[in-house]
Amino acid sequence: MSSNTPIKVTLIAGGVGGAKMAEGVYHLENVELSIIGNIADDEAFHGLWVSPDIDTLTYTLADVIDRQQGWGVADESHRALDTLSKLGDDTWMSLGDRDFGLHIYRTHRRRQGDRPTHIARDIAKSFGLQCEMILPTDDMVQTRVRTEAGWLSFQEYFVKERCAPEVRELHYDHIEDAHATEEALNALAEADLIVVAPSNPLVSILPILKVPGILEAVKASKAPKIGVSPIINGGVVKGPADRMLSSLGYEASAFGVAQIYADFLDCFVIDNADEQHVTAINGLGLCTSLDTILMKTRDDKVRLAASLLALSDVGSGKASEARELSV
């Protein structure tokens, strides 16, 4: 590969951790980024279709994200929500006024019959993004969470209940009937590197990979496949991934996540604090790389993204197999 040829990176991502990884790759030089984002968190509120993970990715890369909370738009107001509350509407899902504008646009386009993939692409371009925002499917797939009180939508569990109930079971409604988008399949087939972001594996990554055809395309790709652990020293930076893994019978550790991904990844990047898991992860047939994976600043994100490219050897003219890399 010529040093002047852009490196095609396809990132599989969802949530705040995915957006951080996306920001790091996005700001690397000579990289052509495609993001396949999670749509299984999508839900209708106030008659509008809301796509939280896709919007978080878009807002982050457009540099308009509220960085303190990790989602929504910075310098936001909530006058529309205040009015809805006065009118007796249930307003537990906090949507800002600028955010409402995006949801109105998306819903209008959907009602006109436009493909959700085209809508996400056009929104990203309107926000000035120089990357491809791709949906894994244009069909509706929704994560549902079973708790002691019964089944909840993901947003009911995540926002309304603040992740408090113990998760007994997960189900991805309609996923068996979903069809992978041509854009997602092409991004995987043409990638020089496939990266699985440090997102919740159970509710951000698996709902993408379980869309029929997506995991098969990942496995068929000749690109190195590298995952980044969302777990650091047995815990998470944000979100319920560790508790969710434990309650569903997985080990809440970097090794536990590696077990979920072992059948398709080549290499797994874990934090230096998790060095004790290297031997076990290598035993799964993966190469293991130790790094500082906590991303607090943009510099942290870009540095980690650059280390993934170096680890994969893409762009070096050698493109060696990731499984041959040493720890």
Short mmCIF file of C-alpha atoms in Angstrom, two decimals:
data_model
loop_
_atom_site.label_atom_id
_atom_site.label_comp_id
_atom_site.label_asym_id
_atom_site.label_seq_id
_atom_site.Cartn_x
_atom_site.Cartn_y
_atom_site.Cartn_z
CA MET A 1 0.00 0.00 0.00
CA SER A 2 1.39 3.37 -1.00
CA SER A 3 2.06 5.75 1.87
CA ASN A 4 -0.16 8.29 0.05
CA THR A 5 -3.12 5.93 -0.18
CA PRO A 6 -5.69 6.57 2.57
CA ILE A 7 -6.07 3.71 5.02
CA LYS A 8 -9.66 2.50 5.09
CA VAL A 9 -10.74 1.92 8.68
CA THR A 10 -14.17 0.50 9.45
CA LEU A 11 -15.22 1.07 13.05
CA ILE A 12 -18.02 -0.94 14.66
CA ALA A 13 -19.30 1.30 17.43
CA GLY A 14 -22.07 2.33 19.76
CA GLY A 15 -22.47 4.67 22.69
CA VAL A 16 -20.03 7.03 24.36
CA GLY A 17 -17.07 4.61 24.22
CA GLY A 18 -17.64 4.16 20.50
CA ALA A 19 -17.77 7.91 19.96
CA LYS A 20 -14.45 8.37 21.77
CA MET A 21 -12.79 5.76 19.57
CA ALA A 22 -14.38 7.30 16.48
CA GLU A 23 -13.01 10.72 17.41
CA GLY A 24 -9.52 9.30 17.72
CA VAL A 25 -9.59 7.60 14.32
CA TYR A 26 -11.35 10.58 12.72
CA HIS A 27 -8.49 12.92 13.61
CA LEU A 28 -5.73 10.71 12.24
CA GLU A 29 -4.10 11.80 9.01
CA ASN A 30 -4.46 9.75 5.85
CA VAL A 31 -7.36 7.66 7.18
CA GLU A 32 -10.68 7.11 5.44
CA LEU A 33 -13.16 6.31 8.22
CA SER A 34 -16.43 4.41 7.95
CA ILE A 35 -18.51 3.89 11.09
CA ILE A 36 -21.11 1.17 11.43
CA GLY A 37 -23.19 2.39 14.36
CA ASN A 38 -25.70 0.73 16.65
CA ILE A 39 -29.38 1.36 15.89
CA ALA A 40 -30.90 -1.09 18.39
CA ASP A 41 -31.23 1.67 21.01
CA ASP A 42 -33.56 3.63 18.71
CA GLU A 43 -37.03 4.47 19.98
CA ALA A 44 -39.92 6.86 19.31
CA PHE A 45 -40.52 9.75 21.70
CA HIS A 46 -43.27 12.36 21.29
CA GLY A 47 -43.95 10.96 17.83
CA LEU A 48 -40.32 11.40 16.76
CA TRP A 49 -37.76 8.71 15.92
CA VAL A 50 -34.68 9.08 18.12
CA SER A 51 -31.38 7.34 17.31
CA PRO A 52 -29.19 7.93 20.39
CA ASP A 53 -25.98 6.11 19.39
CA ILE A 54 -25.91 7.44 15.84
CA ASP A 55 -26.56 10.96 17.11
CA THR A 56 -23.85 10.70 19.78
CA LEU A 57 -21.37 9.66 17.09
CA THR A 58 -22.48 12.51 14.83
CA TYR A 59 -22.46 15.17 17.54
CA THR A 60 -19.07 14.03 18.81
CA LEU A 61 -17.34 14.16 15.42
CA ALA A 62 -19.03 17.49 14.63
CA ASP A 63 -17.62 18.78 17.95
CA VAL A 64 -21.03 19.94 19.21
CA ILE A 65 -21.44 17.19 21.82
CA ASP A 66 -22.07 18.01 25.47
CA ARG A 67 -18.77 16.58 26.64
CA GLN A 68 -19.62 16.71 30.34
CA GLN A 69 -22.50 14.24 30.01
CA GLY A 70 -21.20 12.51 26.86
CA TRP A 71 -24.40 12.83 24.84
CA GLY A 72 -26.72 15.55 23.54
CA VAL A 73 -25.74 18.97 22.24
CA ALA A 74 -23.59 21.44 24.16
CA ASP A 75 -25.17 24.70 25.36
CA GLU A 76 -28.62 23.15 25.04
CA SER A 77 -32.01 24.44 26.19
CA HIS A 78 -35.11 22.39 27.03
CA ARG A 79 -38.05 24.70 26.36
CA ALA A 80 -39.86 22.20 24.14
CA LEU A 81 -39.55 19.54 26.84
CA ASP A 82 -40.81 22.02 29.46
CA THR A 83 -43.90 22.65 27.34
CA LEU A 84 -44.49 18.94 26.83
CA SER A 85 -44.22 18.41 30.59
CA LYS A 86 -46.80 21.15 31.26
CA LEU A 87 -49.11 19.44 28.80
CA GLY A 88 -48.82 16.21 30.78
CA ASP A 89 -46.45 14.28 28.51
CA ASP A 90 -43.98 11.86 30.07
CA THR A 91 -40.59 13.57 29.65
CA TRP A 92 -38.12 11.19 31.31
CA MET A 93 -36.15 11.01 28.05
CA SER A 94 -34.26 14.30 28.12
CA LEU A 95 -34.22 15.81 24.65
CA GLY A 96 -32.89 19.31 24.07
CA ASP A 97 -34.34 21.85 21.65
CA ARG A 98 -31.57 21.50 19.07
CA ASP A 99 -31.76 17.76 19.45
CA PHE A 100 -35.51 17.93 18.74
CA GLY A 101 -34.74 19.63 15.44
CA LEU A 102 -32.68 16.64 14.32
CA HIS A 103 -35.38 14.17 15.37
CA ILE A 104 -38.05 16.16 13.52
CA TYR A 105 -35.92 16.06 10.38
CA ARG A 106 -35.21 12.32 10.69
CA THR A 107 -38.86 11.46 11.32
CA HIS A 108 -40.05 13.59 8.40
CA ARG A 109 -37.61 11.87 6.06
CA ARG A 110 -38.62 8.43 7.31
CA ARG A 111 -42.29 9.20 6.75
CA GLN A 112 -41.45 10.21 3.20
CA GLY A 113 -40.08 6.70 2.71
CA ASP A 114 -36.38 7.59 2.60
CA ARG A 115 -33.90 4.91 3.62
CA PRO A 116 -32.66 5.38 7.21
CA THR A 117 -29.12 4.82 5.88
CA HIS A 118 -29.47 7.78 3.51
CA ILE A 119 -30.94 9.92 6.29
CA ALA A 120 -28.02 9.17 8.63
CA ARG A 121 -25.56 9.87 5.80
CA ASP A 122 -27.19 13.20 4.95
CA ILE A 123 -27.31 14.28 8.59
CA ALA A 124 -23.62 13.50 8.99
CA LYS A 125 -22.74 15.47 5.85
CA SER A 126 -24.90 18.41 6.98
CA PHE A 127 -22.91 18.49 10.21
CA GLY A 128 -19.70 18.65 8.16
CA LEU A 129 -18.44 15.14 8.85
CA GLN A 130 -15.72 13.85 6.53
CA CYS A 131 -16.46 10.19 7.13
CA GLU A 132 -19.15 7.65 6.31
CA MET A 133 -21.89 7.15 8.91
CA ILE A 134 -23.39 3.75 8.11
CA LEU A 135 -26.31 1.82 9.56
CA PRO A 136 -26.01 -1.97 9.85
CA THR A 137 -29.61 -2.35 8.67
CA ASP A 138 -32.47 -0.16 7.49
CA ASP A 139 -34.89 -2.44 9.33
CA MET A 140 -36.06 -1.79 12.87
CA VAL A 141 -34.12 -3.75 15.49
CA GLN A 142 -34.66 -2.92 19.16
CA THR A 143 -32.86 -4.17 22.25
CA ARG A 144 -35.18 -5.21 25.06
CA VAL A 145 -34.13 -5.86 28.64
CA ARG A 146 -35.84 -8.29 31.01
CA THR A 147 -35.70 -7.32 34.67
CA GLU A 148 -37.52 -8.52 37.76
CA ALA A 149 -40.37 -6.17 36.78
CA GLY A 150 -40.62 -7.59 33.26
CA TRP A 151 -39.47 -6.49 29.82
CA LEU A 152 -38.32 -2.91 29.19
CA SER A 153 -37.12 -1.10 26.10
CA PHE A 154 -33.43 -0.29 26.31
CA GLN A 155 -34.10 3.42 26.85
CA GLU A 156 -36.57 2.64 29.65
CA TYR A 157 -33.88 0.56 31.34
CA PHE A 158 -30.99 2.91 30.59
CA VAL A 159 -32.58 6.34 31.09
CA LYS A 160 -35.85 5.97 32.99
CA GLU A 161 -34.61 3.30 35.39
CA ARG A 162 -30.99 4.58 35.34
CA CYS A 163 -29.66 1.04 34.81
CA ALA A 164 -30.69 0.14 38.37
CA PRO A 165 -32.59 -3.14 37.80
CA GLU A 166 -30.61 -6.34 37.44
CA VAL A 167 -30.65 -7.55 33.85
CA ARG A 168 -32.02 -11.09 33.59
CA GLU A 169 -32.13 -11.43 29.81
CA LEU A 170 -31.56 -9.48 26.58
CA HIS A 171 -33.47 -9.79 23.34
CA TYR A 172 -32.93 -8.02 20.03
CA ASP A 173 -36.44 -7.71 18.62
CA HIS A 174 -36.84 -8.36 14.86
CA ILE A 175 -33.12 -9.00 14.32
CA GLU A 176 -33.65 -12.37 12.63
CA ASP A 177 -35.66 -10.67 9.89
CA ALA A 178 -33.32 -7.72 9.41
CA HIS A 179 -31.23 -7.28 6.27
CA ALA A 180 -27.71 -5.88 6.32
CA THR A 181 -27.25 -2.72 4.29
CA GLU A 182 -25.09 -2.86 1.19
CA GLU A 183 -23.13 0.07 2.61
CA ALA A 184 -22.20 -1.86 5.76
CA LEU A 185 -21.21 -4.98 3.84
CA ASN A 186 -19.08 -2.94 1.42
CA ALA A 187 -17.37 -1.04 4.25
CA LEU A 188 -16.36 -4.34 5.83
CA ALA A 189 -15.25 -5.93 2.56
CA GLU A 190 -13.16 -2.93 1.50
CA ALA A 191 -11.59 -2.17 4.90
CA ASP A 192 -7.85 -2.21 5.48
CA LEU A 193 -8.56 -2.44 9.22
CA ILE A 194 -11.70 -3.32 11.19
CA VAL A 195 -11.90 -1.98 14.74
CA VAL A 196 -14.44 -2.95 17.39
CA ALA A 197 -14.78 0.06 19.67
CA PRO A 198 -14.72 -0.11 23.48
CA SER A 199 -18.53 -0.11 23.61
CA ASN A 200 -20.83 -2.31 25.67
CA PRO A 201 -20.45 -5.67 23.90
CA LEU A 202 -23.96 -6.88 24.75
CA VAL A 203 -26.12 -3.88 23.83
CA SER A 204 -23.92 -1.87 21.46
CA ILE A 205 -21.76 -4.33 19.48
CA LEU A 206 -23.75 -7.61 19.38
CA PRO A 207 -26.89 -5.91 18.00
CA ILE A 208 -24.75 -4.90 15.02
CA LEU A 209 -22.97 -8.22 14.59
CA LYS A 210 -26.19 -10.24 14.93
CA VAL A 211 -27.81 -8.54 11.94
CA PRO A 212 -27.76 -11.40 9.41
CA GLY A 213 -24.75 -11.03 7.14
CA ILE A 214 -22.72 -8.60 9.25
CA LEU A 215 -20.65 -11.06 11.30
CA GLU A 216 -20.14 -13.20 8.20
CA ALA A 217 -18.79 -10.14 6.37
CA VAL A 218 -16.46 -9.35 9.27
CA LYS A 219 -15.08 -12.87 9.23
CA ALA A 220 -14.75 -12.89 5.43
CA SER A 221 -12.81 -9.61 5.36
CA LYS A 222 -9.07 -9.91 4.81
CA ALA A 223 -8.47 -6.88 7.02
CA PRO A 224 -6.93 -7.28 10.47
CA LYS A 225 -9.64 -7.16 13.12
CA ILE A 226 -8.78 -5.46 16.39
CA GLY A 227 -11.01 -4.92 19.41
CA VAL A 228 -10.52 -2.53 22.32
CA SER A 229 -11.72 -3.58 25.76
CA PRO A 230 -14.51 -1.54 27.35
CA ILE A 231 -13.49 -2.96 30.75
CA ILE A 232 -10.52 -1.56 32.68
CA ASN A 233 -9.43 -3.33 35.86
CA GLY A 234 -12.82 -4.99 36.27
CA GLY A 235 -14.88 -1.82 35.84
CA VAL A 236 -16.20 0.58 33.22
CA VAL A 237 -15.67 4.27 32.69
CA LYS A 238 -19.39 4.82 32.13
CA GLY A 239 -22.48 2.68 31.74
CA PRO A 240 -23.72 -0.70 32.99
CA ALA A 241 -21.54 -3.07 30.93
CA ASP A 242 -19.75 -4.64 33.92
CA ARG A 243 -22.94 -5.30 35.90
CA MET A 244 -24.74 -6.47 32.79
CA LEU A 245 -21.97 -8.94 31.93
CA SER A 246 -22.01 -10.35 35.46
CA SER A 247 -25.78 -10.72 35.71
CA LEU A 248 -25.92 -12.50 32.33
CA GLY A 249 -23.24 -15.04 33.22
CA TYR A 250 -20.15 -13.51 31.66
CA GLU A 251 -16.96 -12.59 33.45
CA ALA A 252 -16.92 -8.82 33.96
CA SER A 253 -13.34 -8.39 32.83
CA ALA A 254 -11.23 -7.81 29.74
CA PHE A 255 -11.01 -11.59 29.43
CA GLY A 256 -14.80 -11.93 29.60
CA VAL A 257 -15.21 -9.51 26.71
CA ALA A 258 -12.45 -11.24 24.74
CA GLN A 259 -14.41 -14.50 25.07
CA ILE A 260 -17.39 -12.87 23.34
CA TYR A 261 -15.25 -11.66 20.43
CA ALA A 262 -12.76 -14.52 20.16
CA ASP A 263 -14.27 -16.20 17.11
CA PHE A 264 -13.71 -13.23 14.80
CA LEU A 265 -11.06 -10.90 16.26
CA ASP A 266 -7.35 -11.20 15.54
CA CYS A 267 -6.10 -9.00 18.36
CA PHE A 268 -7.54 -7.55 21.56
CA VAL A 269 -6.21 -4.37 23.16
CA ILE A 270 -6.52 -4.22 26.93
CA ASP A 271 -5.40 -1.76 29.56
CA ASN A 272 -2.03 -2.06 31.27
CA ALA A 273 -3.97 -2.61 34.52
CA ASP A 274 -5.29 -5.90 33.09
CA GLU A 275 -1.95 -7.52 32.33
CA GLN A 276 -2.99 -10.55 34.40
CA HIS A 277 -5.44 -11.52 31.61
CA VAL A 278 -2.87 -11.69 28.80
CA THR A 279 -2.16 -15.41 29.06
CA ALA A 280 -5.86 -16.32 29.19
CA ILE A 281 -6.72 -14.10 26.22
CA ASN A 282 -3.82 -15.50 24.22
CA GLY A 283 -5.26 -18.92 25.03
CA LEU A 284 -8.39 -17.94 23.10
CA GLY A 285 -6.26 -17.66 19.96
CA LEU A 286 -6.00 -13.87 20.07
CA CYS A 287 -2.93 -11.75 20.21
CA THR A 288 -3.10 -9.37 23.16
CA SER A 289 -1.74 -5.85 23.28
CA LEU A 290 -1.30 -3.85 26.46
CA ASP A 291 -1.89 -0.11 26.29
CA THR A 292 -3.37 2.83 28.16
CA ILE A 293 -6.92 2.72 26.86
CA LEU A 294 -8.62 5.31 29.08
CA MET A 295 -9.52 8.19 26.75
CA LYS A 296 -10.01 11.46 28.61
CA THR A 297 -8.73 13.96 26.03
CA ARG A 298 -8.63 14.13 22.26
CA ASP A 299 -4.90 13.50 22.42
CA ASP A 300 -5.61 10.27 24.32
CA LYS A 301 -8.08 9.21 21.64
CA VAL A 302 -5.79 10.00 18.72
CA ARG A 303 -2.82 8.30 20.38
CA LEU A 304 -4.79 5.11 20.98
CA ALA A 305 -6.17 5.15 17.43
CA ALA A 306 -2.66 5.55 16.04
CA SER A 307 -1.49 2.61 18.13
CA LEU A 308 -4.23 0.43 16.61
CA LEU A 309 -2.99 1.23 13.12
CA ALA A 310 0.58 0.50 14.14
CA LEU A 311 -0.51 -2.76 15.74
CA SER A 312 -2.35 -3.85 12.61
CA ASP A 313 0.58 -2.93 10.35
CA VAL A 314 -1.78 -1.43 7.74
CA GLY A 315 -0.15 1.11 5.50
CA SER A 316 3.31 -0.32 6.11
CA GLY A 317 3.40 -2.32 2.89
CA LYS A 318 3.54 -5.53 4.90
CA ALA A 319 -0.02 -5.92 6.32
CA SER A 320 1.04 -8.91 8.38
CA GLU A 321 -1.55 -11.09 10.04
CA ALA A 322 -2.58 -9.72 13.43
CA ARG A 323 -2.43 -13.18 14.98
CA GLU A 324 1.32 -13.19 14.39
CA LEU A 325 1.87 -10.01 16.36
CA SER A 326 3.68 -10.38 19.64
CA VAL A 327 2.29 -9.10 22.92
#
